[in-house]
Amino acid sequence: MNIQEFISHYKNHPVLFIGTGFSLRYLKNAYSWDGLLSKISLELTDNAEFYYDLKASCMLSGVCHFDRLATKLEKEFNQRLSKERDGKFKEINTVFYENMKKNIKLSRFKIYISSLFSQLKIREERQEEISDLIKARKNMGSVITTHYDGLIEKFFNFTPLIGNDILLSNPYGSVYKIHGCAQDPCNIIITHEDYAHFNNKYELIRSHLLSLFIHNPIVFIGYSISDQNIKYLLKTVFSYVNVNTELAKRIRENFLLIEYQKGTDSIDITEHDIEIEGMATIRINKIKTDNYKAIYDALSRLVLPVSARDIRKVQKVWNTIISGGEIKVKITENIDDLKNEERVIAVGSEKTLSYEFQTKSEMRQNYFSIIDEAKGKMVESLNK
């Protein structure tokens, strides 16, 4: 099955789950986890080998635990800057002390990370592809990302949500920034302690996101099949949902992983088995390609009864209603007795909005009346 056929089967608005690879594709100033920490270390020490020593101390079975590396680098970074007020990182110290005057303690390390992501330097060669992505926005329910930059907010004009704000969110038109945001250094999750705190505190947030995974198709962009974020997510989902149920089958069918493969124009979907520690093998859908235009075109062409954009508009009104806002609500009949295709919701000004019901025979009669009237007007024009 190709990408167009696969996405055309979606029955609900897809959610994009975006990783670092997405930013690396479209930004000049994007970093992998390794790249970000190595840059900070080099800027701090002017010694590449300092980072290699830190990295070696965080290796286990040939794998570097970057969260532990970040913990060590943060400690070194904060200590050095506290001893050198007006050096290379003078502006970072200024931000730190301005916040301390207000009794707000921030990590200098995270202030610097925020500064690195404060500007978006778009790759000019990707502009056409970005335009195709923006066209697909009308069908996007929401976006989840583990990255800190504001790239997707710029593209989609969605509302960024961080920390507990996720719990109070409108699921349509939101960017769930589950690992924090450059706009708020305090909520950046990068160290071992940050992740431990996140895992202990944010059970409700995970439950909130789980509802998205159950009800919406999820398209992963910017991750590899071996990414720990993907494996952890699948483990979380299927720790709540039995892998042998119909619900689990539906969730798996809704998952699509876009895996980057340089120079490949493939548009074919394949199945891939992922080994999850302590659980059964999970089979998901995958496409390996460099042809992101085809993916965005397929998402843009998706036809659903209501666009995500219109749902966002209606939900703003609905939120006002349930919060006690001064909006008149009029329900004309018992909607529980109506079939789904007979139900209509109208939102607008009572001065301009009207509703009229016609039977099929009345609609046919009115149609032919309009046609006859149009013919009469045409004859009048010809006789002049």
mmCIF file of N, CA and C in Angstrom, residues 13-87:
data_model
loop_
_atom_site.group_PDB
_atom_site.id
_atom_site.type_symbol
_atom_site.label_atom_id
_atom_site.label_comp_id
_atom_site.label_asym_id
_atom_site.label_seq_id
_atom_site.Cartn_x
_atom_site.Cartn_y
_atom_site.Cartn_z
ATOM 1 N N HIS A 13 -8.861 13.087 12.562
ATOM 2 C CA HIS A 13 -7.755 13.989 12.253
ATOM 3 C C HIS A 13 -6.452 13.466 12.834
ATOM 4 N N PRO A 14 -5.414 13.325 12.008
ATOM 5 C CA PRO A 14 -4.135 12.802 12.497
ATOM 6 C C PRO A 14 -3.431 13.770 13.437
ATOM 7 N N VAL A 15 -2.600 13.185 14.305
ATOM 8 C CA VAL A 15 -1.744 13.942 15.214
ATOM 9 C C VAL A 15 -0.303 13.692 14.802
ATOM 10 N N LEU A 16 0.473 14.765 14.660
ATOM 11 C CA LEU A 16 1.898 14.626 14.343
ATOM 12 C C LEU A 16 2.689 14.480 15.637
ATOM 13 N N PHE A 17 3.574 13.495 15.686
ATOM 14 C CA PHE A 17 4.485 13.325 16.827
ATOM 15 C C PHE A 17 5.891 13.588 16.287
ATOM 16 N N ILE A 18 6.457 14.733 16.674
ATOM 17 C CA ILE A 18 7.648 15.258 16.008
ATOM 18 C C ILE A 18 8.881 15.137 16.889
ATOM 19 N N GLY A 19 9.964 14.617 16.300
ATOM 20 C CA GLY A 19 11.229 14.476 17.002
ATOM 21 C C GLY A 19 12.302 15.397 16.452
ATOM 22 N N THR A 20 13.510 15.217 16.938
ATOM 23 C CA THR A 20 14.636 16.079 16.585
ATOM 24 C C THR A 20 14.930 16.083 15.089
ATOM 25 N N GLY A 21 14.736 14.930 14.437
ATOM 26 C CA GLY A 21 15.024 14.839 13.007
ATOM 27 C C GLY A 21 14.221 15.818 12.175
ATOM 28 N N PHE A 22 13.028 16.174 12.634
ATOM 29 C CA PHE A 22 12.191 17.151 11.941
ATOM 30 C C PHE A 22 12.874 18.513 11.917
ATOM 31 N N SER A 23 13.372 18.942 13.096
ATOM 32 C CA SER A 23 14.065 20.231 13.172
ATOM 33 C C SER A 23 15.373 20.213 12.388
ATOM 34 N N LEU A 24 16.086 19.090 12.431
ATOM 35 C CA LEU A 24 17.335 18.972 11.664
ATOM 36 C C LEU A 24 17.080 19.115 10.171
ATOM 37 N N ARG A 25 15.919 18.693 9.724
ATOM 38 C CA ARG A 25 15.583 18.778 8.298
ATOM 39 C C ARG A 25 15.316 20.216 7.854
ATOM 40 N N TYR A 26 14.718 21.021 8.735
ATOM 41 C CA TYR A 26 14.243 22.338 8.306
ATOM 42 C C TYR A 26 14.997 23.516 8.910
ATOM 43 N N LEU A 27 15.843 23.267 9.904
ATOM 44 C CA LEU A 27 16.567 24.364 10.555
ATOM 45 C C LEU A 27 18.075 24.230 10.369
ATOM 46 N N LYS A 28 18.716 25.376 10.187
ATOM 47 C CA LYS A 28 20.182 25.393 10.154
ATOM 48 C C LYS A 28 20.755 25.241 11.555
ATOM 49 N N ASN A 29 20.030 25.740 12.541
ATOM 50 C CA ASN A 29 20.528 25.732 13.925
ATOM 51 C C ASN A 29 19.759 24.720 14.777
ATOM 52 N N ALA A 30 19.726 23.476 14.321
ATOM 53 C CA ALA A 30 19.106 22.392 15.083
ATOM 54 C C ALA A 30 20.195 21.412 15.515
ATOM 55 N N TYR A 31 19.934 20.686 16.594
ATOM 56 C CA TYR A 31 20.952 19.796 17.153
ATOM 57 C C TYR A 31 20.327 18.469 17.562
ATOM 58 N N SER A 32 21.084 17.410 17.381
ATOM 59 C CA SER A 32 20.741 16.152 18.027
ATOM 60 C C SER A 32 21.094 16.285 19.506
ATOM 61 N N TRP A 33 20.726 15.306 20.318
ATOM 62 C CA TRP A 33 21.052 15.351 21.744
ATOM 63 C C TRP A 33 22.572 15.377 21.932
ATOM 64 N N ASP A 34 23.256 14.512 21.223
ATOM 65 C CA ASP A 34 24.720 14.467 21.269
ATOM 66 C C ASP A 34 25.313 15.782 20.771
ATOM 67 N N GLY A 35 24.784 16.275 19.659
ATOM 68 C CA GLY A 35 25.286 17.514 19.070
ATOM 69 C C GLY A 35 25.106 18.714 19.971
ATOM 70 N N LEU A 36 23.959 18.777 20.646
ATOM 71 C CA LEU A 36 23.681 19.900 21.550
ATOM 72 C C LEU A 36 24.651 19.900 22.730
ATOM 73 N N LEU A 37 24.813 18.748 23.363
ATOM 74 C CA LEU A 37 25.680 18.680 24.546
ATOM 75 C C LEU A 37 27.143 18.897 24.190
ATOM 76 N N SER A 38 27.570 18.382 23.041
ATOM 77 C CA SER A 38 28.972 18.568 22.632
ATOM 78 C C SER A 38 29.246 20.035 22.310
ATOM 79 N N LYS A 39 28.258 20.728 21.703
ATOM 80 C CA LYS A 39 28.432 22.161 21.410
ATOM 81 C C LYS A 39 28.568 22.961 22.704
ATOM 82 N N ILE A 40 27.696 22.689 23.680
ATOM 83 C CA ILE A 40 27.744 23.408 24.950
ATOM 84 C C ILE A 40 29.076 23.173 25.652
ATOM 85 N N SER A 41 29.514 21.919 25.637
ATOM 86 C CA SER A 41 30.778 21.572 26.288
ATOM 87 C C SER A 41 31.955 22.301 25.638
ATOM 88 N N LEU A 42 31.973 22.334 24.307
ATOM 89 C CA LEU A 42 33.069 22.990 23.601
ATOM 90 C C LEU A 42 33.065 24.497 23.830
ATOM 91 N N GLU A 43 31.857 25.098 23.825
ATOM 92 C CA GLU A 43 31.746 26.532 24.089
ATOM 93 C C GLU A 43 32.227 26.858 25.509
ATOM 94 N N LEU A 44 31.986 25.952 26.429
ATOM 95 C CA LEU A 44 32.343 26.166 27.827
ATOM 96 C C LEU A 44 33.841 26.000 28.074
ATOM 97 N N THR A 45 34.446 24.978 27.463
ATOM 98 C CA THR A 45 35.813 24.596 27.837
ATOM 99 C C THR A 45 36.858 24.836 26.752
ATOM 100 N N ASP A 46 36.399 25.019 25.480
ATOM 101 C CA ASP A 46 37.320 25.105 24.333
ATOM 102 C C ASP A 46 38.208 23.855 24.239
ATOM 103 N N ASN A 47 37.677 22.742 24.709
ATOM 104 C CA ASN A 47 38.456 21.501 24.735
ATOM 105 C C ASN A 47 37.532 20.335 24.379
ATOM 106 N N ALA A 48 37.659 19.812 23.167
ATOM 107 C CA ALA A 48 36.794 18.722 22.700
ATOM 108 C C ALA A 48 36.950 17.467 23.553
ATOM 109 N N GLU A 49 38.143 17.254 24.073
ATOM 110 C CA GLU A 49 38.404 16.032 24.836
ATOM 111 C C GLU A 49 37.686 16.036 26.191
ATOM 112 N N PHE A 50 37.370 17.217 26.703
ATOM 113 C CA PHE A 50 36.601 17.295 27.945
ATOM 114 C C PHE A 50 35.250 16.590 27.764
ATOM 115 N N TYR A 51 34.627 16.822 26.609
ATOM 116 C CA TYR A 51 33.325 16.191 26.335
ATOM 117 C C TYR A 51 33.474 14.680 26.188
ATOM 118 N N TYR A 52 34.533 14.252 25.523
ATOM 119 C CA TYR A 52 34.739 12.805 25.352
ATOM 120 C C TYR A 52 34.932 12.105 26.697
ATOM 121 N N ASP A 53 35.594 12.780 27.629
ATOM 122 C CA ASP A 53 35.763 12.210 28.970
ATOM 123 C C ASP A 53 34.407 12.079 29.681
ATOM 124 N N LEU A 54 33.592 13.134 29.568
ATOM 125 C CA LEU A 54 32.260 13.073 30.153
ATOM 126 C C LEU A 54 31.441 11.945 29.523
ATOM 127 N N LYS A 55 31.539 11.853 28.199
ATOM 128 C CA LYS A 55 30.770 10.853 27.471
ATOM 129 C C LYS A 55 31.183 9.440 27.875
ATOM 130 N N ALA A 56 32.478 9.241 28.015
ATOM 131 C CA ALA A 56 32.993 7.920 28.410
ATOM 132 C C ALA A 56 32.472 7.505 29.779
ATOM 133 N N SER A 57 32.319 8.475 30.668
ATOM 134 C CA SER A 57 31.847 8.164 32.025
ATOM 135 C C SER A 57 30.367 7.810 32.058
ATOM 136 N N CYS A 58 29.664 8.067 30.944
ATOM 137 C CA CYS A 58 28.220 7.795 30.884
ATOM 138 C C CYS A 58 27.879 6.667 29.915
ATOM 139 N N MET A 59 28.895 5.903 29.518
ATOM 140 C CA MET A 59 28.677 4.783 28.606
ATOM 141 C C MET A 59 28.355 3.521 29.391
ATOM 142 N N LEU A 60 27.368 2.786 28.925
ATOM 143 C CA LEU A 60 27.005 1.510 29.528
ATOM 144 C C LEU A 60 26.649 0.536 28.410
ATOM 145 N N SER A 61 27.415 -0.542 28.316
ATOM 146 C CA SER A 61 27.217 -1.551 27.256
ATOM 147 C C SER A 61 27.257 -0.921 25.874
ATOM 148 N N GLY A 62 28.162 0.039 25.704
ATOM 149 C CA GLY A 62 28.349 0.664 24.404
ATOM 150 C C GLY A 62 27.341 1.746 24.064
ATOM 151 N N VAL A 63 26.466 2.075 25.000
ATOM 152 C CA VAL A 63 25.432 3.097 24.759
ATOM 153 C C VAL A 63 25.634 4.249 25.730
ATOM 154 N N CYS A 64 25.631 5.471 25.187
ATOM 155 C CA CYS A 64 25.781 6.649 26.043
ATOM 156 C C CYS A 64 24.424 7.066 26.602
ATOM 157 N N HIS A 65 24.364 7.276 27.891
ATOM 158 C CA HIS A 65 23.151 7.763 28.540
ATOM 159 C C HIS A 65 23.252 9.291 28.618
ATOM 160 N N PHE A 66 22.675 9.936 27.620
ATOM 161 C CA PHE A 66 22.846 11.383 27.479
ATOM 162 C C PHE A 66 22.179 12.166 28.605
ATOM 163 N N ASP A 67 21.150 11.596 29.237
ATOM 164 C CA ASP A 67 20.538 12.299 30.364
ATOM 165 C C ASP A 67 21.519 12.427 31.526
ATOM 166 N N ARG A 68 22.302 11.373 31.763
ATOM 167 C CA ARG A 68 23.321 11.428 32.828
ATOM 168 C C ARG A 68 24.473 12.351 32.425
ATOM 169 N N LEU A 69 24.807 12.339 31.143
ATOM 170 C CA LEU A 69 25.848 13.244 30.647
ATOM 171 C C LEU A 69 25.405 14.694 30.848
ATOM 172 N N ALA A 70 24.126 14.963 30.545
ATOM 173 C CA ALA A 70 23.597 16.321 30.715
ATOM 174 C C ALA A 70 23.649 16.751 32.176
ATOM 175 N N THR A 71 23.403 15.814 33.095
ATOM 176 C CA THR A 71 23.481 16.130 34.528
ATOM 177 C C THR A 71 24.889 16.606 34.901
ATOM 178 N N LYS A 72 25.893 15.891 34.428
ATOM 179 C CA LYS A 72 27.283 16.245 34.746
ATOM 180 C C LYS A 72 27.687 17.556 34.081
ATOM 181 N N LEU A 73 27.255 17.736 32.840
ATOM 182 C CA LEU A 73 27.617 18.960 32.122
ATOM 183 C C LEU A 73 26.920 20.174 32.737
ATOM 184 N N GLU A 74 25.689 20.014 33.162
ATOM 185 C CA GLU A 74 24.969 21.118 33.801
ATOM 186 C C GLU A 74 25.703 21.573 35.070
ATOM 187 N N LYS A 75 26.135 20.622 35.876
ATOM 188 C CA LYS A 75 26.847 20.961 37.114
ATOM 189 C C LYS A 75 28.122 21.745 36.803
ATOM 190 N N GLU A 76 28.889 21.276 35.807
ATOM 191 C CA GLU A 76 30.132 21.947 35.423
ATOM 192 C C GLU A 76 29.851 23.338 34.873
ATOM 193 N N PHE A 77 28.843 23.444 34.023
ATOM 194 C CA PHE A 77 28.476 24.710 33.390
ATOM 195 C C PHE A 77 28.079 25.739 34.447
ATOM 196 N N ASN A 78 27.194 25.356 35.353
ATOM 197 C CA ASN A 78 26.702 26.294 36.372
ATOM 198 C C ASN A 78 27.808 26.743 37.323
ATOM 199 N N GLN A 79 28.684 25.832 37.692
ATOM 200 C CA GLN A 79 29.787 26.174 38.594
ATOM 201 C C GLN A 79 30.753 27.155 37.942
ATOM 202 N N ARG A 80 31.112 26.904 36.707
ATOM 203 C CA ARG A 80 32.077 27.789 36.029
ATOM 204 C C ARG A 80 31.507 29.179 35.837
ATOM 205 N N LEU A 81 30.224 29.276 35.452
ATOM 206 C CA LEU A 81 29.639 30.596 35.218
ATOM 207 C C LEU A 81 29.471 31.376 36.511
ATOM 208 N N SER A 82 29.239 30.689 37.612
ATOM 209 C CA SER A 82 29.082 31.386 38.895
ATOM 210 C C SER A 82 30.387 32.033 39.352
ATOM 211 N N LYS A 83 31.499 31.552 38.828
ATOM 212 C CA LYS A 83 32.813 32.080 39.212
ATOM 213 C C LYS A 83 33.338 33.116 38.214
ATOM 214 N N GLU A 84 32.609 33.315 37.120
ATOM 215 C CA GLU A 84 33.072 34.250 36.090
ATOM 216 C C GLU A 84 31.881 35.080 35.600
ATOM 217 N N ARG A 85 31.558 36.119 36.335
ATOM 218 C CA ARG A 85 30.339 36.915 36.093
ATOM 219 C C ARG A 85 30.319 37.556 34.712
ATOM 220 N N ASP A 86 31.406 38.182 34.298
ATOM 221 C CA ASP A 86 31.390 38.985 33.076
ATOM 222 C C ASP A 86 32.231 38.382 31.956
ATOM 223 N N GLY A 87 32.321 37.090 31.904
ATOM 224 C CA GLY A 87 33.101 36.436 30.861
ATOM 225 C C GLY A 87 32.291 36.195 29.601
#
